[in-house]
mmCIF file of C-alpha atoms in Angstrom:
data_model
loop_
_atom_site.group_PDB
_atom_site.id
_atom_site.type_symbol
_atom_site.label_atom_id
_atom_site.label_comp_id
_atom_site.label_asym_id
_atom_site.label_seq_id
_atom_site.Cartn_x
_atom_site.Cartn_y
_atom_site.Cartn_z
ATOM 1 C CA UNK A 1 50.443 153.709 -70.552
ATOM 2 C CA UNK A 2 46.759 152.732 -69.311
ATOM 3 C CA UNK A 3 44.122 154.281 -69.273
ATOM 4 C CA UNK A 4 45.107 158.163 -66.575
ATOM 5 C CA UNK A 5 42.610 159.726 -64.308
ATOM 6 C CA UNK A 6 42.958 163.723 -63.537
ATOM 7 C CA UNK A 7 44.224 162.777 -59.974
ATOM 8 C CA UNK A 8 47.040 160.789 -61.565
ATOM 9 C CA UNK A 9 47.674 163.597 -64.445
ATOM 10 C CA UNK A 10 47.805 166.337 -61.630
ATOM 11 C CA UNK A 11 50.504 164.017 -59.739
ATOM 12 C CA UNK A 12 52.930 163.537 -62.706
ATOM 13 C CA UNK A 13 52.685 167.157 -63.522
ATOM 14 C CA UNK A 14 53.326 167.866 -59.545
ATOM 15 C CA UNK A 15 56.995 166.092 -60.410
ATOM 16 C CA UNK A 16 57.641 167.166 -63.851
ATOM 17 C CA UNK A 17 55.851 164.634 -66.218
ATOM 18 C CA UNK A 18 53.257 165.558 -68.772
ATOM 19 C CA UNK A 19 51.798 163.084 -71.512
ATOM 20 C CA UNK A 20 51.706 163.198 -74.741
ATOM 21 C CA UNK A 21 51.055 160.545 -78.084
ATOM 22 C CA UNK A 22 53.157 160.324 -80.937
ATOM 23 C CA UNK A 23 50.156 161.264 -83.248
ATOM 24 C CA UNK A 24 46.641 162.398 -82.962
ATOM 25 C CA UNK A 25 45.494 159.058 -84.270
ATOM 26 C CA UNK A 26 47.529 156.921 -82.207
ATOM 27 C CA UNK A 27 46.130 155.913 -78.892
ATOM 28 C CA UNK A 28 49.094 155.320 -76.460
ATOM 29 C CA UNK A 29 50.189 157.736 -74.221
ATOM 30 C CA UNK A 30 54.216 158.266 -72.823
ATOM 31 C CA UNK A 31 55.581 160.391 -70.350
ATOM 32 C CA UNK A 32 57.731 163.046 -71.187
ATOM 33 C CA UNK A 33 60.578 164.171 -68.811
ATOM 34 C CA UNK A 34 62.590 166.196 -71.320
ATOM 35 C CA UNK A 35 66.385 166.934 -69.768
ATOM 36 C CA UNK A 36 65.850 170.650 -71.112
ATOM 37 C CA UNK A 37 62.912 172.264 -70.140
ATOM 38 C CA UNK A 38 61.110 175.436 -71.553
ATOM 39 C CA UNK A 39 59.756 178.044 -69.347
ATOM 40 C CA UNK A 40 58.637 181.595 -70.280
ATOM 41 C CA UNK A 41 59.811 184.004 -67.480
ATOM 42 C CA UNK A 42 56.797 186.056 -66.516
ATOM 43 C CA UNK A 43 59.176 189.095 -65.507
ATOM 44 C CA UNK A 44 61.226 188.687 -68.926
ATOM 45 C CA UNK A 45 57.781 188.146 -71.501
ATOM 46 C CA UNK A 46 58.190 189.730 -74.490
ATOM 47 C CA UNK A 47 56.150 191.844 -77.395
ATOM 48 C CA UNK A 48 56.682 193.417 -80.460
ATOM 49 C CA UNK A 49 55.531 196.537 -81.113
ATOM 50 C CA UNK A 50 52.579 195.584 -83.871
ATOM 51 C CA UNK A 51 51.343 192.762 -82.078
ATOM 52 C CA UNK A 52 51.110 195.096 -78.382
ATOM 53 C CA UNK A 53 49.172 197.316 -81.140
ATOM 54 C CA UNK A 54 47.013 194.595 -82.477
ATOM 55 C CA UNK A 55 45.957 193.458 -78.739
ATOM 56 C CA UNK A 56 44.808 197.310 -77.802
ATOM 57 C CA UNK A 57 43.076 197.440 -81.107
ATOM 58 C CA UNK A 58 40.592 195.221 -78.633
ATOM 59 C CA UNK A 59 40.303 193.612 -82.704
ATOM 60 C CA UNK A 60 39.511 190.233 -81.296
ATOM 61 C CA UNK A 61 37.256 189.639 -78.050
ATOM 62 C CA UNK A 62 39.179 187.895 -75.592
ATOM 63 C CA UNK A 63 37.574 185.209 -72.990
ATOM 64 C CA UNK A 64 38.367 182.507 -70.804
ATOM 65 C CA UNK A 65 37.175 178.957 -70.139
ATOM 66 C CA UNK A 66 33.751 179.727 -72.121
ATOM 67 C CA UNK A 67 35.139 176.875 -74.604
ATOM 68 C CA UNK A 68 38.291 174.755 -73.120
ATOM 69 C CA UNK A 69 36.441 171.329 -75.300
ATOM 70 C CA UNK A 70 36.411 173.473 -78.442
ATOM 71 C CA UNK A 71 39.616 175.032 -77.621
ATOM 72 C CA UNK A 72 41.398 171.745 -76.987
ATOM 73 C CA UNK A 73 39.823 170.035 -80.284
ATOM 74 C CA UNK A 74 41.050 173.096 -82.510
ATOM 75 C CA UNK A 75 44.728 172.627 -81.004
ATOM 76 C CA UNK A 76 44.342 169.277 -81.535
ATOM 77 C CA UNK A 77 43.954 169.459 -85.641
ATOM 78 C CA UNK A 78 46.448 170.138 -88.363
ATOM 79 C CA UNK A 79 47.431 173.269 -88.511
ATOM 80 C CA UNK A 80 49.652 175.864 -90.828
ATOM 81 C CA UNK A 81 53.186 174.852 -89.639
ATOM 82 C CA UNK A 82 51.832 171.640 -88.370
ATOM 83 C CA UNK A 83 50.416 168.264 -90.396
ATOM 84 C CA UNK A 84 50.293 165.991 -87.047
ATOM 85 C CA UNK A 85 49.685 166.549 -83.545
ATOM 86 C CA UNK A 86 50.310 165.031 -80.056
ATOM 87 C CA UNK A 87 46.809 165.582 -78.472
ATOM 88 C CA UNK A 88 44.530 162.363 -79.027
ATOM 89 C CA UNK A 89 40.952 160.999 -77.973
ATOM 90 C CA UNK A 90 42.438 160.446 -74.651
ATOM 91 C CA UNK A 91 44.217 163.696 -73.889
ATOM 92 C CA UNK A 92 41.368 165.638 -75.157
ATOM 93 C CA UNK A 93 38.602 164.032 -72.475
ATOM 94 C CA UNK A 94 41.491 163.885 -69.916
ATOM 95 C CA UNK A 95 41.966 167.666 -69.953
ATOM 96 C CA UNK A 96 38.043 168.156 -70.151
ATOM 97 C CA UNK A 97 38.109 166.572 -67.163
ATOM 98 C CA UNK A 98 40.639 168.291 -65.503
ATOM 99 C CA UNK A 99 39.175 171.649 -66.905
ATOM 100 C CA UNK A 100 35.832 170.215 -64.731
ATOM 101 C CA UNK A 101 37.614 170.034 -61.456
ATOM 102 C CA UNK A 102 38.706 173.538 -61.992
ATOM 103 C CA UNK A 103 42.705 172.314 -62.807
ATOM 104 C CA UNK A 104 42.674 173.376 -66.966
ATOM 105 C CA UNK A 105 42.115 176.530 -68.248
ATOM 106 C CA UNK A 106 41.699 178.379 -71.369
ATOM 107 C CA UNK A 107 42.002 181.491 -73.119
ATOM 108 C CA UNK A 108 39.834 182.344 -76.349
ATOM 109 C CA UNK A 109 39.877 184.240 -79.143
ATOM 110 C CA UNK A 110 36.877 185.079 -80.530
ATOM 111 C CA UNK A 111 35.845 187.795 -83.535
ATOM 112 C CA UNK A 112 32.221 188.182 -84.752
ATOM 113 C CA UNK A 113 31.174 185.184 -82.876
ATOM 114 C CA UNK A 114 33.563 182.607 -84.197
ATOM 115 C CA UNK A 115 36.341 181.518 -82.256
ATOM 116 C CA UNK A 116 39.763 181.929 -84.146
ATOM 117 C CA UNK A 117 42.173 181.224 -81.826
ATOM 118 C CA UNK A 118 43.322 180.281 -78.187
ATOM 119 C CA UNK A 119 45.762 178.421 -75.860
ATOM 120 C CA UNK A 120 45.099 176.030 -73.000
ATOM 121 C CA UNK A 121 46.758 174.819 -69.919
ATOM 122 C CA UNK A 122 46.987 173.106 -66.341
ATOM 123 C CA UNK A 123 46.934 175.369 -62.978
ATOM 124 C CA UNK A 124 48.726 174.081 -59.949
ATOM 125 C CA UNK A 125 49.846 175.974 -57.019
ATOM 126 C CA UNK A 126 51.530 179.134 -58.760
ATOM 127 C CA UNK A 127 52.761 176.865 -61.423
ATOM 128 C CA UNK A 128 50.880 177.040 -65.361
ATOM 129 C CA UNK A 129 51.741 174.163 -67.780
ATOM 130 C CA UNK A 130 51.005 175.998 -71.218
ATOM 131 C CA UNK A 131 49.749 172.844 -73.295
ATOM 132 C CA UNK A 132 49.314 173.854 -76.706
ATOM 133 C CA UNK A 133 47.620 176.886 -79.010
ATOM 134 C CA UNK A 134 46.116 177.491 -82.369
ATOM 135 C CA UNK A 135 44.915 180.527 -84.611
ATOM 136 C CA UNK A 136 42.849 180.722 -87.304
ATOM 137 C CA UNK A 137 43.293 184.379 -88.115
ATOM 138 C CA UNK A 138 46.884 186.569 -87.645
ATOM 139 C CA UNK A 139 47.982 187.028 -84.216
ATOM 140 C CA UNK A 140 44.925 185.295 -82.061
ATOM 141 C CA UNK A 141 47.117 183.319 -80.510
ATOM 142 C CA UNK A 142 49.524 185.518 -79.617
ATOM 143 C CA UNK A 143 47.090 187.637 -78.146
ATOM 144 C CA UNK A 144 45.705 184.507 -76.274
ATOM 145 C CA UNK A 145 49.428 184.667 -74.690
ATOM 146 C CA UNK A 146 49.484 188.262 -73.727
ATOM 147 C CA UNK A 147 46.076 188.130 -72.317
ATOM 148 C CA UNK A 148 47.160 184.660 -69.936
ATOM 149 C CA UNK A 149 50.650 186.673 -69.112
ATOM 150 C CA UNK A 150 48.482 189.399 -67.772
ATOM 151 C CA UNK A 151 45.953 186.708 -65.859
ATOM 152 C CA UNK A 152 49.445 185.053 -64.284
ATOM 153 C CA UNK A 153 50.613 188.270 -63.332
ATOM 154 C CA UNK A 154 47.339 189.366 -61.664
ATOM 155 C CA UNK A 155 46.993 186.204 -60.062
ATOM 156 C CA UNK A 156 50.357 185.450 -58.130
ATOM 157 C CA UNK A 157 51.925 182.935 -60.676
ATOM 158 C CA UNK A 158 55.544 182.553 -60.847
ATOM 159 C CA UNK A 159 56.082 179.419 -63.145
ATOM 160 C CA UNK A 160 54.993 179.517 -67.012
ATOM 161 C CA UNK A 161 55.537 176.062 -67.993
ATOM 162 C CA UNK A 162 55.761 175.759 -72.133
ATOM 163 C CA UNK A 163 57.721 172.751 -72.135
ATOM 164 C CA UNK A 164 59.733 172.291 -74.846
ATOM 165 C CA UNK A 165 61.100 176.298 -76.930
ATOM 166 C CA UNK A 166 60.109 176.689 -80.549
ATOM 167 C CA UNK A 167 61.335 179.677 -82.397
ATOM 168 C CA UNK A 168 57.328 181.710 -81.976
ATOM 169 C CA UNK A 169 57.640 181.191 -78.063
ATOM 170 C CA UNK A 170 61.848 182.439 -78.447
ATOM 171 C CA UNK A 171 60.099 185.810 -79.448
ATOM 172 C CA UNK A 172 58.382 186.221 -76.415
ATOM 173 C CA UNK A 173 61.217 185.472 -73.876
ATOM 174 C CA UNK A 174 60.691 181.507 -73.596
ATOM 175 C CA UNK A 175 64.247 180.151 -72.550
ATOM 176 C CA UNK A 176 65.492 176.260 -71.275
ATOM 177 C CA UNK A 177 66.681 175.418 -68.496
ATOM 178 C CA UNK A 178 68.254 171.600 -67.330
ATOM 179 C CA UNK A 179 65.831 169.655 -66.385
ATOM 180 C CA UNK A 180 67.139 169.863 -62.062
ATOM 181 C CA UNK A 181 66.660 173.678 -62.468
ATOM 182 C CA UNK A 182 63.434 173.247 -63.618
ATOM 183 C CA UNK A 183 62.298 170.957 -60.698
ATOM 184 C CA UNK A 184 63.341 173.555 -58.419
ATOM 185 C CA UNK A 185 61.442 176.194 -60.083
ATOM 186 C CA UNK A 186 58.373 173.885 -59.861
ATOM 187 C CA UNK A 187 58.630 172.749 -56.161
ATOM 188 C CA UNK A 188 59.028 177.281 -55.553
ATOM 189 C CA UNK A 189 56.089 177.676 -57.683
ATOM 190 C CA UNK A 190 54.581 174.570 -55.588
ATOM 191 C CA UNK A 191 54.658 175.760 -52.345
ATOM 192 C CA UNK A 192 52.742 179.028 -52.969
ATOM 193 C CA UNK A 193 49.110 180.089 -53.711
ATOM 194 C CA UNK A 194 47.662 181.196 -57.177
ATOM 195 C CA UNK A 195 44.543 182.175 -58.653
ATOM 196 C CA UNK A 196 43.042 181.714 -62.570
ATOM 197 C CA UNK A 197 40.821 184.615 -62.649
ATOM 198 C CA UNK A 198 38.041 184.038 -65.102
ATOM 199 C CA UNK A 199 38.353 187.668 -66.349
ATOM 200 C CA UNK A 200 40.906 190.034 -68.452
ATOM 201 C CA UNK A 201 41.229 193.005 -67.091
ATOM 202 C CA UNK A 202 41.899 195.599 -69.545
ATOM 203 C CA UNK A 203 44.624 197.359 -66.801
ATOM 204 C CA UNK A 204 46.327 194.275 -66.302
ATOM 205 C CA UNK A 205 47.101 193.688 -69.853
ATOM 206 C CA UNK A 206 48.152 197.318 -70.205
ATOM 207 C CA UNK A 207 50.414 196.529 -67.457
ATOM 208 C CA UNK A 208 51.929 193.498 -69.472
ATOM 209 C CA UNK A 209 52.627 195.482 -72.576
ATOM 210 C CA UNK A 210 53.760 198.670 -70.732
ATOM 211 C CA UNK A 211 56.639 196.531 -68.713
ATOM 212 C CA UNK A 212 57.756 194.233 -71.016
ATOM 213 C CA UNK A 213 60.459 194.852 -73.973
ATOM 214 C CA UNK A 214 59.329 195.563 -77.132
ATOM 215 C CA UNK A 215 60.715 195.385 -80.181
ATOM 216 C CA UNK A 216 59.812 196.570 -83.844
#
């Protein structure tokens, strides 16, 4: 693949496509059309019951697009669970870029000034394309998730892209559908108007953990 520009990124994503590299270290870039897709279902998220305790503990600070590069960089490393990674040089300016124009978002994690955790993502119409996470203390990113199912909600999203279900998203509702279902989902989500807020706000996430199901 050569070299992408944002306006060619936001195009494949606008039919389905999203890059990715075979390793962190490896420059070239492929398309990805996967015939099962993963979405999480914004009216079917789920919690447990610790972690909805953990996120009103208000333990970790929560914040958004104060640090997408250093967000982006951190998912980009090894992690527990996880001795390569997709995201390379490439991806990382790409989405830098994108986060520039006002397209990429993230949400951060932060606890006595460090950050320790976080996710990141695309906005397009109503659609988000959840891109990748990472925590470096218990449970930051999975209150980096409730926190952006709470700004999705506010804002009049009704597509959570996650692409592909591993067993951690499972727990939270993520489900996959055929790839046709999908593209139908993403031409609804197309059509309408969204809007990233920039802010948490603490009734909105109450609102998230109050309607969703919770389990022990």
């Amino acid at each position: 693949m050569a070299t992408l520009s944002p306006e060619t990124l936001l195009r494949a994503y606008a039919v389905g496509l999203f890059p990715m590299a075979e390793r962190r270290d490896d420059p070239t870039l492929y398309w990805i059309d996967p015939e099962k897709r993963g979405i999480l279902p914004l009216n079917r998220f789920r919690t447990q019951r610790r972690l909805a305790r953990r996120v009103r503990s208000g333990i970790f600070e929560v914040r958004v697009d104060t640090a997408f590069r250093d967000v982006i960089s951190a998912c980009a490393e090894p992690g527990r669970g996880r001795a390569e990674t997709w995201i390379n040089g490439e991806i990382v300016d790409l989405y830098c870029e994108l986060h520039a124009m006002g397209r990429a978002h993230s949400v951060e994690c932060w606890r006595d000034g460090r950050l320790v955790g976080g996710l990141y993502g695309v906005a397009l119409g109503a659609a988000f394309f959840g891109e990748s996470m990472f925590t470096r203390e218990t449970d930051a990113s999975k209150v980096a998730l409730v926190h952006l199912v709470a700004l999705l909600k506010s804002g009049g999203f009704s597509l959570l892209d996650v692409q592909f279900v591993t067993p951690h998203l499972a727990r939270f509702g993520a489900v996959e559908i055929h790839r046709s279902g999908y593209r139908q989902l993403l031409a609804d989500a197309l059509d309408k108007s969204a809007s990233f807020q920039r802010e948490v706000a603490p009734s909105d996430v109450e609102a998230v953990l109050q309607s969703t199901t919770q389990t022990s």
